C-alpha cells in the first residue's frame, strides 16, 4: 500500500488536533500547519509518534497577505487537504474594525482559495485526492452577532460545491464538514450557564466533541464516500435555529 500524505491547517486547535489524531491512526503522513500555538503543535507531534507516521510542522499566518505561500512551498507529495484554520468574532457588525474584518476574510476565504489553488496541481497530477473544508452551521443558516463569520463560512460552503464540479473529472473529491456547537476553546467566550443553555437548545442535549467532527472527516476521506462530492455534511446534533 502506497503512503498517503495530507495537509491539515489549524492543526493545533481542538478540532484540528482531533482530525490529526484520527488520520495518523489511519496511517496518514501529515503536514501540520499552525500559527502561534507552538507548544500545542509540538505536543501533538510528540503524541502522534505512536503511529509511526511522518509528521512535518509548518508555521504560517493565514490571516496575512501571502500567508499561504510558506505552506505551498513546503509540500511535495499530497493526497488530501483539510482546510480547518479559522477564528470567530462575536459582536455587532458596527463594533468590528475594518482591519478585523479584512483579516477574517483573508483567513477564511482568500487563504483557503489561494492555498487550494497552489496545491491543486499535485492532486490533478495524481488524478485522485480529497479536499475537505471544516465550515460551520452558521455558514448554512447565519447567526446574529456572528455576521461576518457566517458570511465567510457560507462562502466556504459555496467554494466546496463549485470546486467539486470543476475537479471531479480529475478524480478529486471536494466536501465540507459543517459542525454545530463543538466543545473547543472557540466557545471560551461563553460562561458555564450559557453553555448549559446552549446544550439545552440542541435536540441531542449536549455539545459535540471534536472527535465526532474528525469521524466525519475520516468518512469523507474513505472509500465509503467514493461517490460523494460537493456535499456539506452537518455534524450538529440536530441543532438548527433557522
mmCIF file of C-alpha atoms in Angstrom, residues 42-212:
data_model
loop_
_atom_site.group_PDB
_atom_site.id
_atom_site.type_symbol
_atom_site.label_atom_id
_atom_site.label_comp_id
_atom_site.label_asym_id
_atom_site.label_seq_id
_atom_site.Cartn_x
_atom_site.Cartn_y
_atom_site.Cartn_z
ATOM 1 C CA UNK A 42 4.862 20.186 19.318
ATOM 2 C CA UNK A 43 2.871 18.333 21.981
ATOM 3 C CA UNK A 44 0.582 16.983 19.255
ATOM 4 C CA UNK A 45 3.538 15.883 17.122
ATOM 5 C CA UNK A 46 5.008 14.068 20.129
ATOM 6 C CA UNK A 47 1.692 12.339 20.768
ATOM 7 C CA UNK A 48 1.441 11.180 17.142
ATOM 8 C CA UNK A 49 4.813 9.398 17.284
ATOM 9 C CA UNK A 50 2.962 6.285 18.487
ATOM 10 C CA UNK A 51 1.512 5.837 14.993
ATOM 11 C CA UNK A 52 4.884 5.701 13.201
ATOM 12 C CA UNK A 53 3.835 8.152 10.501
ATOM 13 C CA UNK A 54 5.771 11.083 9.078
ATOM 14 C CA UNK A 55 4.957 14.434 10.656
ATOM 15 C CA UNK A 56 6.099 17.814 9.361
ATOM 16 C CA UNK A 57 5.222 21.067 11.117
ATOM 17 C CA UNK A 58 4.607 24.238 9.103
ATOM 18 C CA UNK A 59 4.192 27.663 10.704
ATOM 19 C CA UNK A 60 2.242 30.261 8.732
ATOM 20 C CA UNK A 61 -0.120 33.180 9.368
ATOM 21 C CA UNK A 62 -3.058 32.533 7.052
ATOM 22 C CA UNK A 63 -4.671 35.774 8.151
ATOM 23 C CA UNK A 64 -1.934 37.797 6.442
ATOM 24 C CA UNK A 65 -1.362 38.574 2.793
ATOM 25 C CA UNK A 66 0.559 35.737 1.094
ATOM 26 C CA UNK A 67 0.358 33.729 4.329
ATOM 27 C CA UNK A 68 -0.393 30.608 2.296
ATOM 28 C CA UNK A 69 2.950 30.659 0.449
ATOM 29 C CA UNK A 70 5.105 29.034 3.171
ATOM 30 C CA UNK A 71 2.761 26.047 3.119
ATOM 31 C CA UNK A 72 2.663 25.702 -0.668
ATOM 32 C CA UNK A 73 6.456 25.873 -0.847
ATOM 33 C CA UNK A 74 6.997 23.175 1.800
ATOM 34 C CA UNK A 75 4.643 20.498 0.478
ATOM 35 C CA UNK A 76 5.692 17.928 -2.090
ATOM 36 C CA UNK A 77 3.676 14.710 -2.064
ATOM 37 C CA UNK A 78 -0.023 15.230 -1.318
ATOM 38 C CA UNK A 79 -3.253 13.230 -1.318
ATOM 39 C CA UNK A 80 -5.613 15.292 0.846
ATOM 40 C CA UNK A 81 -6.104 18.841 2.079
ATOM 41 C CA UNK A 82 -8.097 19.568 5.251
ATOM 42 C CA UNK A 83 -8.947 23.270 5.394
ATOM 43 C CA UNK A 84 -9.530 23.743 9.102
ATOM 44 C CA UNK A 85 -7.948 27.080 10.062
ATOM 45 C CA UNK A 86 -10.345 29.605 11.470
ATOM 46 C CA UNK A 87 -11.254 32.099 14.124
ATOM 47 C CA UNK A 88 -14.536 33.597 15.264
ATOM 48 C CA UNK A 89 -15.692 37.108 16.105
ATOM 49 C CA UNK A 90 -18.645 37.610 18.441
ATOM 50 C CA UNK A 91 -20.151 41.077 18.411
ATOM 51 C CA UNK A 92 -22.152 43.593 16.421
ATOM 52 C CA UNK A 93 -21.165 44.405 12.858
ATOM 53 C CA UNK A 94 -20.787 48.064 13.825
ATOM 54 C CA UNK A 95 -18.310 47.202 16.585
ATOM 55 C CA UNK A 96 -15.915 45.366 14.280
ATOM 56 C CA UNK A 97 -12.924 47.280 12.937
ATOM 57 C CA UNK A 98 -12.174 47.264 9.221
ATOM 58 C CA UNK A 99 -8.845 45.560 9.922
ATOM 59 C CA UNK A 100 -10.544 42.777 11.914
ATOM 60 C CA UNK A 101 -12.945 42.274 9.009
ATOM 61 C CA UNK A 102 -10.157 42.128 6.438
ATOM 62 C CA UNK A 103 -8.226 39.594 8.495
ATOM 63 C CA UNK A 104 -11.277 37.342 8.935
ATOM 64 C CA UNK A 105 -11.961 37.403 5.197
ATOM 65 C CA UNK A 106 -8.323 36.617 4.404
ATOM 66 C CA UNK A 107 -8.178 33.771 6.929
ATOM 67 C CA UNK A 108 -11.431 32.092 5.896
ATOM 68 C CA UNK A 109 -11.807 32.931 2.200
ATOM 69 C CA UNK A 110 -8.706 34.301 0.487
ATOM 70 C CA UNK A 111 -6.130 31.984 2.112
ATOM 71 C CA UNK A 112 -8.105 28.731 1.623
ATOM 72 C CA UNK A 113 -8.707 29.659 -2.016
ATOM 73 C CA UNK A 114 -5.083 30.540 -2.752
ATOM 74 C CA UNK A 115 -3.778 27.569 -0.771
ATOM 75 C CA UNK A 116 -6.025 25.193 -2.702
ATOM 76 C CA UNK A 117 -5.031 26.858 -5.974
ATOM 77 C CA UNK A 118 -1.364 26.436 -5.120
ATOM 78 C CA UNK A 119 -1.690 22.757 -4.186
ATOM 79 C CA UNK A 120 -4.282 21.582 -6.696
ATOM 80 C CA UNK A 121 -1.727 20.654 -9.345
ATOM 81 C CA UNK A 122 -0.279 17.962 -7.082
ATOM 82 C CA UNK A 123 -3.676 16.268 -6.856
ATOM 83 C CA UNK A 124 -4.521 16.735 -10.532
ATOM 84 C CA UNK A 125 -1.208 15.117 -11.459
ATOM 85 C CA UNK A 126 -2.232 12.025 -9.462
ATOM 86 C CA UNK A 127 -5.807 12.186 -10.774
ATOM 87 C CA UNK A 128 -7.021 11.494 -7.239
ATOM 88 C CA UNK A 129 -7.340 13.199 -3.906
ATOM 89 C CA UNK A 130 -9.625 14.852 -1.389
ATOM 90 C CA UNK A 131 -10.207 18.402 -0.259
ATOM 91 C CA UNK A 132 -12.315 18.865 2.871
ATOM 92 C CA UNK A 133 -13.265 22.189 4.442
ATOM 93 C CA UNK A 134 -14.341 22.412 8.066
ATOM 94 C CA UNK A 135 -17.038 25.094 7.928
ATOM 95 C CA UNK A 136 -19.846 25.879 10.398
ATOM 96 C CA UNK A 137 -23.579 25.641 10.976
ATOM 97 C CA UNK A 138 -23.601 29.451 10.758
ATOM 98 C CA UNK A 139 -22.426 29.196 7.168
ATOM 99 C CA UNK A 140 -25.671 27.369 6.454
ATOM 100 C CA UNK A 141 -28.200 29.420 8.437
ATOM 101 C CA UNK A 142 -26.437 32.561 9.689
ATOM 102 C CA UNK A 143 -26.145 33.969 13.207
ATOM 103 C CA UNK A 144 -26.766 37.357 14.767
ATOM 104 C CA UNK A 145 -23.590 38.812 16.312
ATOM 105 C CA UNK A 146 -21.534 36.473 14.112
ATOM 106 C CA UNK A 147 -22.464 38.038 10.785
ATOM 107 C CA UNK A 148 -19.024 38.111 9.187
ATOM 108 C CA UNK A 149 -18.207 34.608 10.457
ATOM 109 C CA UNK A 150 -21.491 33.386 8.942
ATOM 110 C CA UNK A 151 -20.639 35.117 5.670
ATOM 111 C CA UNK A 152 -17.167 33.625 5.298
ATOM 112 C CA UNK A 153 -18.301 30.136 6.308
ATOM 113 C CA UNK A 154 -21.132 30.368 3.788
ATOM 114 C CA UNK A 155 -18.502 31.311 1.229
ATOM 115 C CA UNK A 156 -16.539 28.173 2.116
ATOM 116 C CA UNK A 157 -19.623 26.020 1.571
ATOM 117 C CA UNK A 158 -20.186 27.537 -1.872
ATOM 118 C CA UNK A 159 -16.483 27.183 -2.688
ATOM 119 C CA UNK A 160 -16.744 23.452 -1.929
ATOM 120 C CA UNK A 161 -19.801 22.981 -4.128
ATOM 121 C CA UNK A 162 -18.294 24.874 -7.056
ATOM 122 C CA UNK A 163 -14.782 23.395 -6.886
ATOM 123 C CA UNK A 164 -16.220 19.880 -6.632
ATOM 124 C CA UNK A 165 -17.785 20.284 -10.075
ATOM 125 C CA UNK A 166 -14.591 21.669 -11.576
ATOM 126 C CA UNK A 167 -12.195 18.970 -10.364
ATOM 127 C CA UNK A 168 -14.429 15.873 -10.394
ATOM 128 C CA UNK A 169 -13.208 14.925 -13.906
ATOM 129 C CA UNK A 170 -9.675 14.832 -12.434
ATOM 130 C CA UNK A 171 -10.700 12.267 -9.819
ATOM 131 C CA UNK A 172 -10.660 14.754 -6.934
ATOM 132 C CA UNK A 173 -13.499 14.947 -4.418
ATOM 133 C CA UNK A 174 -14.311 18.162 -2.528
ATOM 134 C CA UNK A 175 -16.612 18.188 0.504
ATOM 135 C CA UNK A 176 -17.240 20.063 3.743
ATOM 136 C CA UNK A 177 -17.990 19.134 7.324
ATOM 137 C CA UNK A 178 -20.239 21.704 8.990
ATOM 138 C CA UNK A 179 -20.058 21.455 12.801
ATOM 139 C CA UNK A 180 -22.605 22.877 15.194
ATOM 140 C CA UNK A 181 -21.628 23.758 18.758
ATOM 141 C CA UNK A 182 -18.457 21.774 19.479
ATOM 142 C CA UNK A 183 -16.697 21.740 22.840
ATOM 143 C CA UNK A 184 -13.472 23.559 21.937
ATOM 144 C CA UNK A 185 -11.680 26.730 23.090
ATOM 145 C CA UNK A 186 -13.602 28.636 20.372
ATOM 146 C CA UNK A 187 -16.549 28.662 22.811
ATOM 147 C CA UNK A 188 -14.408 30.224 25.561
ATOM 148 C CA UNK A 189 -16.396 33.472 25.464
ATOM 149 C CA UNK A 190 -19.434 31.599 26.850
ATOM 150 C CA UNK A 191 -19.714 31.051 30.613
ATOM 151 C CA UNK A 192 -20.927 27.799 32.175
ATOM 152 C CA UNK A 193 -24.581 28.875 32.349
ATOM 153 C CA UNK A 194 -24.546 29.992 28.719
ATOM 154 C CA UNK A 195 -23.013 26.687 27.595
ATOM 155 C CA UNK A 196 -25.650 24.804 29.584
ATOM 156 C CA UNK A 197 -28.391 26.846 27.924
ATOM 157 C CA UNK A 198 -26.820 26.236 24.531
ATOM 158 C CA UNK A 199 -26.800 22.477 25.136
ATOM 159 C CA UNK A 200 -30.500 22.620 26.022
ATOM 160 C CA UNK A 201 -31.251 24.115 22.594
ATOM 161 C CA UNK A 202 -29.671 21.102 20.864
ATOM 162 C CA UNK A 203 -32.043 18.135 20.351
ATOM 163 C CA UNK A 204 -29.336 15.684 21.439
ATOM 164 C CA UNK A 205 -28.923 17.697 24.638
ATOM 165 C CA UNK A 206 -25.156 18.240 24.550
ATOM 166 C CA UNK A 207 -22.314 19.924 22.738
ATOM 167 C CA UNK A 208 -20.463 17.965 20.099
ATOM 168 C CA UNK A 209 -16.996 16.512 20.600
ATOM 169 C CA UNK A 210 -14.058 17.297 18.306
ATOM 170 C CA UNK A 211 -13.646 13.543 17.743
ATOM 171 C CA UNK A 212 -17.105 13.456 16.167
#
